[in-house]
CSV table of C-alpha atoms in Angstrom, one decimal:
chain,number,residue,atom,x,y,z
E,2,UNK,CA,341.3,97.5,235.2
E,3,UNK,CA,339.0,95.6,237.6
E,4,UNK,CA,339.7,95.7,241.3
E,5,UNK,CA,341.4,92.6,242.6
E,6,UNK,CA,339.1,90.0,244.2
E,7,UNK,CA,339.4,88.8,247.8
E,8,UNK,CA,337.1,86.4,249.5
E,9,UNK,CA,336.6,85.7,253.2
E,10,UNK,CA,334.5,83.3,255.3
E,11,UNK,CA,333.5,83.1,258.9
E,12,UNK,CA,332.6,79.8,260.5
E,13,UNK,CA,332.2,81.1,264.1
E,14,UNK,CA,331.6,84.6,265.2
E,15,UNK,CA,334.1,86.1,267.7
E,16,UNK,CA,331.7,87.6,270.2
E,17,UNK,CA,334.4,89.5,271.9
E,18,UNK,CA,334.5,91.8,268.9
E,19,UNK,CA,330.8,92.8,269.3
E,20,UNK,CA,329.9,96.3,270.4
E,21,UNK,CA,326.8,98.3,271.1
E,22,UNK,CA,325.1,100.7,268.8
E,23,UNK,CA,326.0,104.3,269.9
E,24,UNK,CA,323.1,106.4,271.1
E,25,UNK,CA,321.3,108.3,268.4
E,26,UNK,CA,321.9,105.7,265.7
E,27,UNK,CA,319.5,102.9,264.5
E,28,UNK,CA,319.2,100.1,262.0
E,29,UNK,CA,316.1,99.7,259.9
E,30,UNK,CA,315.2,98.2,256.5
E,31,UNK,CA,315.6,100.1,253.3
E,32,UNK,CA,312.3,101.4,252.1
E,33,UNK,CA,311.1,100.8,248.5
E,34,UNK,CA,311.2,104.5,247.8
E,35,UNK,CA,314.9,104.6,249.0
E,36,UNK,CA,316.3,102.3,246.3
E,37,UNK,CA,318.2,105.2,244.7
E,38,UNK,CA,319.7,106.0,248.1
E,39,UNK,CA,320.9,102.4,248.4
E,40,UNK,CA,322.4,102.4,244.9
E,41,UNK,CA,324.4,105.5,245.7
E,42,UNK,CA,325.6,104.4,249.2
E,43,UNK,CA,328.8,102.6,248.1
E,44,UNK,CA,330.3,105.7,246.6
E,45,UNK,CA,331.8,108.7,248.4
E,46,UNK,CA,330.6,111.4,246.0
E,47,UNK,CA,327.5,112.1,243.9
E,48,UNK,CA,329.5,112.2,240.6
E,49,UNK,CA,330.8,108.6,241.1
E,50,UNK,CA,327.5,107.4,242.3
E,51,UNK,CA,325.9,108.7,239.1
E,52,UNK,CA,328.5,107.1,237.0
E,53,UNK,CA,327.9,103.7,238.6
E,54,UNK,CA,324.1,103.9,238.8
E,55,UNK,CA,323.7,101.7,235.7
E,56,UNK,CA,325.9,99.1,237.2
E,57,UNK,CA,324.0,99.2,240.5
E,58,UNK,CA,320.7,98.9,238.7
E,59,UNK,CA,321.9,96.0,236.7
E,60,UNK,CA,323.2,94.3,239.8
E,61,UNK,CA,319.9,94.8,241.6
E,62,UNK,CA,318.0,93.4,238.6
E,63,UNK,CA,320.2,90.4,238.4
E,64,UNK,CA,320.5,89.4,242.1
E,65,UNK,CA,317.6,91.0,244.0
E,66,UNK,CA,314.7,91.9,241.7
E,67,UNK,CA,313.0,88.5,241.6
E,68,UNK,CA,313.2,88.5,245.4
E,69,UNK,CA,312.5,92.2,245.9
E,70,UNK,CA,310.3,91.7,248.9
E,71,UNK,CA,313.1,89.8,250.6
E,72,UNK,CA,315.6,92.5,249.6
E,73,UNK,CA,313.6,95.3,251.2
E,74,UNK,CA,313.3,93.2,254.3
E,75,UNK,CA,317.0,92.2,254.5
E,76,UNK,CA,318.7,95.3,253.2
E,77,UNK,CA,319.4,97.5,256.3
E,78,UNK,CA,320.3,101.1,256.6
E,79,UNK,CA,322.3,102.6,259.5
E,80,UNK,CA,320.5,105.8,260.2
E,81,UNK,CA,321.4,108.9,262.2
E,82,UNK,CA,319.1,110.7,264.8
E,83,UNK,CA,317.2,112.2,261.9
E,84,UNK,CA,316.5,108.8,260.3
E,85,UNK,CA,318.9,109.6,257.4
E,86,UNK,CA,320.8,106.6,256.0
E,87,UNK,CA,324.5,106.9,256.6
E,88,UNK,CA,325.5,103.2,256.1
E,89,UNK,CA,324.3,99.9,254.9
E,90,UNK,CA,324.9,96.1,255.2
E,91,UNK,CA,322.9,93.0,255.1
E,92,UNK,CA,322.8,89.2,255.0
E,93,UNK,CA,321.7,87.6,251.8
E,94,UNK,CA,321.1,84.0,250.7
E,95,UNK,CA,323.3,84.0,247.5
E,96,UNK,CA,322.3,81.4,244.9
E,97,UNK,CA,319.4,80.6,247.3
E,98,UNK,CA,321.8,78.6,249.5
E,99,UNK,CA,324.9,80.5,250.6
E,100,UNK,CA,324.9,83.0,253.5
E,101,UNK,CA,326.7,86.1,252.4
E,102,UNK,CA,327.4,89.6,253.8
E,103,UNK,CA,326.5,92.3,251.2
E,104,UNK,CA,327.4,95.9,250.5
E,105,UNK,CA,329.0,96.9,253.8
E,106,UNK,CA,329.5,100.7,253.8
E,107,UNK,CA,329.5,103.6,256.2
E,108,UNK,CA,329.6,107.1,254.7
E,109,UNK,CA,333.1,108.6,254.7
E,110,UNK,CA,332.1,111.4,257.1
E,111,UNK,CA,331.2,108.8,259.7
E,112,UNK,CA,334.0,106.3,259.2
E,113,UNK,CA,336.0,107.1,262.4
E,114,UNK,CA,333.0,106.7,264.8
E,115,UNK,CA,333.2,102.9,265.0
E,116,UNK,CA,329.8,102.7,263.5
E,117,UNK,CA,330.8,100.0,261.0
E,118,UNK,CA,331.7,97.8,264.0
E,119,UNK,CA,328.4,98.6,265.7
E,120,UNK,CA,326.4,98.0,262.6
E,121,UNK,CA,328.0,94.6,261.9
E,122,UNK,CA,327.7,93.7,265.6
E,123,UNK,CA,323.9,94.0,265.4
E,124,UNK,CA,323.7,92.1,262.1
E,125,UNK,CA,326.2,89.3,262.8
E,126,UNK,CA,325.2,89.1,266.5
E,127,UNK,CA,321.6,88.4,265.5
E,128,UNK,CA,322.5,85.2,263.5
E,129,UNK,CA,322.1,81.7,264.7
E,130,UNK,CA,324.7,78.9,264.4
E,131,UNK,CA,322.8,77.5,261.4
E,132,UNK,CA,323.5,80.7,259.5
E,133,UNK,CA,327.2,80.0,259.4
E,134,UNK,CA,329.5,79.9,257.5
E,135,UNK,CA,329.1,83.4,256.1
E,136,UNK,CA,331.0,84.5,253.0
E,137,UNK,CA,332.0,87.9,251.6
E,138,UNK,CA,333.8,89.5,248.7
E,139,UNK,CA,336.1,92.5,249.2
E,140,UNK,CA,339.1,94.4,247.7
E,141,UNK,CA,342.4,95.5,249.1
E,142,UNK,CA,341.3,99.1,249.1
E,143,UNK,CA,338.9,98.1,251.9
E,144,UNK,CA,341.7,97.3,254.2
E,145,UNK,CA,340.1,98.9,257.2
E,146,UNK,CA,337.0,96.8,256.6
E,147,UNK,CA,339.2,93.7,256.2
E,148,UNK,CA,340.6,94.4,259.7
E,149,UNK,CA,337.1,94.6,261.0
E,150,UNK,CA,336.0,91.4,259.3
E,151,UNK,CA,339.1,89.7,260.8
E,152,UNK,CA,338.1,90.9,264.2
E,153,UNK,CA,334.7,89.2,263.9
E,154,UNK,CA,336.3,85.9,262.8
E,155,UNK,CA,336.5,86.1,259.0
E,156,UNK,CA,339.4,84.4,257.4
E,157,UNK,CA,340.8,84.8,253.8
E,158,UNK,CA,339.8,82.0,251.4
E,159,UNK,CA,343.0,80.7,249.8
E,160,UNK,CA,341.5,78.8,246.8
E,161,UNK,CA,342.6,80.2,243.5
E,162,UNK,CA,339.1,80.2,241.9
E,163,UNK,CA,335.8,81.2,243.6
E,164,UNK,CA,332.9,80.9,241.2
E,165,UNK,CA,333.5,82.9,238.1
E,166,UNK,CA,336.3,85.0,239.7
E,167,UNK,CA,340.0,84.5,240.2
E,168,UNK,CA,341.1,84.9,243.8
E,169,UNK,CA,343.9,87.5,243.9
E,170,UNK,CA,344.9,86.9,247.5
E,171,UNK,CA,348.6,85.9,246.7
E,172,UNK,CA,349.3,89.0,244.7
E,173,UNK,CA,347.4,91.3,247.0
E,174,UNK,CA,348.9,90.3,250.3
E,175,UNK,CA,352.1,92.4,249.9
E,176,UNK,CA,349.9,95.5,249.3
E,177,UNK,CA,347.8,94.7,252.3
E,178,UNK,CA,350.9,94.4,254.4
E,179,UNK,CA,351.8,98.0,253.5
E,180,UNK,CA,348.3,99.4,254.0
E,181,UNK,CA,347.5,97.7,257.3
E,182,UNK,CA,349.2,98.1,260.7
E,183,UNK,CA,351.6,95.3,261.6
E,184,UNK,CA,349.3,94.1,264.4
E,185,UNK,CA,346.2,94.0,262.1
E,186,UNK,CA,348.1,92.3,259.2
E,187,UNK,CA,349.5,89.6,261.6
E,188,UNK,CA,346.0,88.9,262.9
E,189,UNK,CA,344.8,87.8,259.4
E,190,UNK,CA,344.0,84.1,259.1
E,191,UNK,CA,343.6,81.9,256.1
E,192,UNK,CA,341.4,78.9,255.2
E,193,UNK,CA,340.5,76.7,252.3
E,194,UNK,CA,336.8,77.0,251.3
E,195,UNK,CA,334.5,74.0,251.7
E,196,UNK,CA,334.4,71.8,248.5
E,197,UNK,CA,330.6,72.0,248.4
E,198,UNK,CA,330.7,75.8,248.5
E,199,UNK,CA,333.1,75.9,245.5
E,200,UNK,CA,331.1,73.3,243.6
E,201,UNK,CA,327.8,75.1,244.1
E,202,UNK,CA,329.3,78.4,242.8
E,203,UNK,CA,330.7,76.6,239.7
E,204,UNK,CA,327.2,76.0,238.4
E,205,UNK,CA,326.5,79.8,238.0
E,206,UNK,CA,327.7,82.1,235.3
E,207,UNK,CA,327.2,85.3,237.4
E,208,UNK,CA,328.3,86.7,240.8
E,209,UNK,CA,325.8,87.2,243.7
E,210,UNK,CA,328.3,88.4,246.3
């Protein structure tokens, strides 16, 4: 069974949520020879990464391959002091028009070091007002990331259909309430997506975020 779909958008960055990158960690673009590293990054173990490699390759070919130069410029790795990738995230112009946040991930062994917040602080903090609104797709299992997105100013989209996908927000909210702290859950905000955004997505038979 496919994971439930959740969608969020941010029209204005909450700059109070920004933080500095800890000493010893850096952000840099993914190198062409590191594509396999990027494809494995979303998964917490090598066996799962191997199982999903065909999916990741297919997604790369569908969304990024025709713009591979832009992909390797935009796709960022969070690296440790040895320049080893331990996380990733990047801004991508989905459907050539919509600003989206893609593939946010910090390796499990580094999750409690606030590196995700630092990584997104650099990425989101470098954007201009013209880059907003920003959209993302997530799942309820990423409830800690959802709390982080909410801190930065992202709100849940309430529309029932977003492009080719059904929005499962209504059925997922009770689960999120159990997973998140009371404070984090009550901080969540909700918004209807702009009509032009929904109309633009309706013209495409595939998902780019």
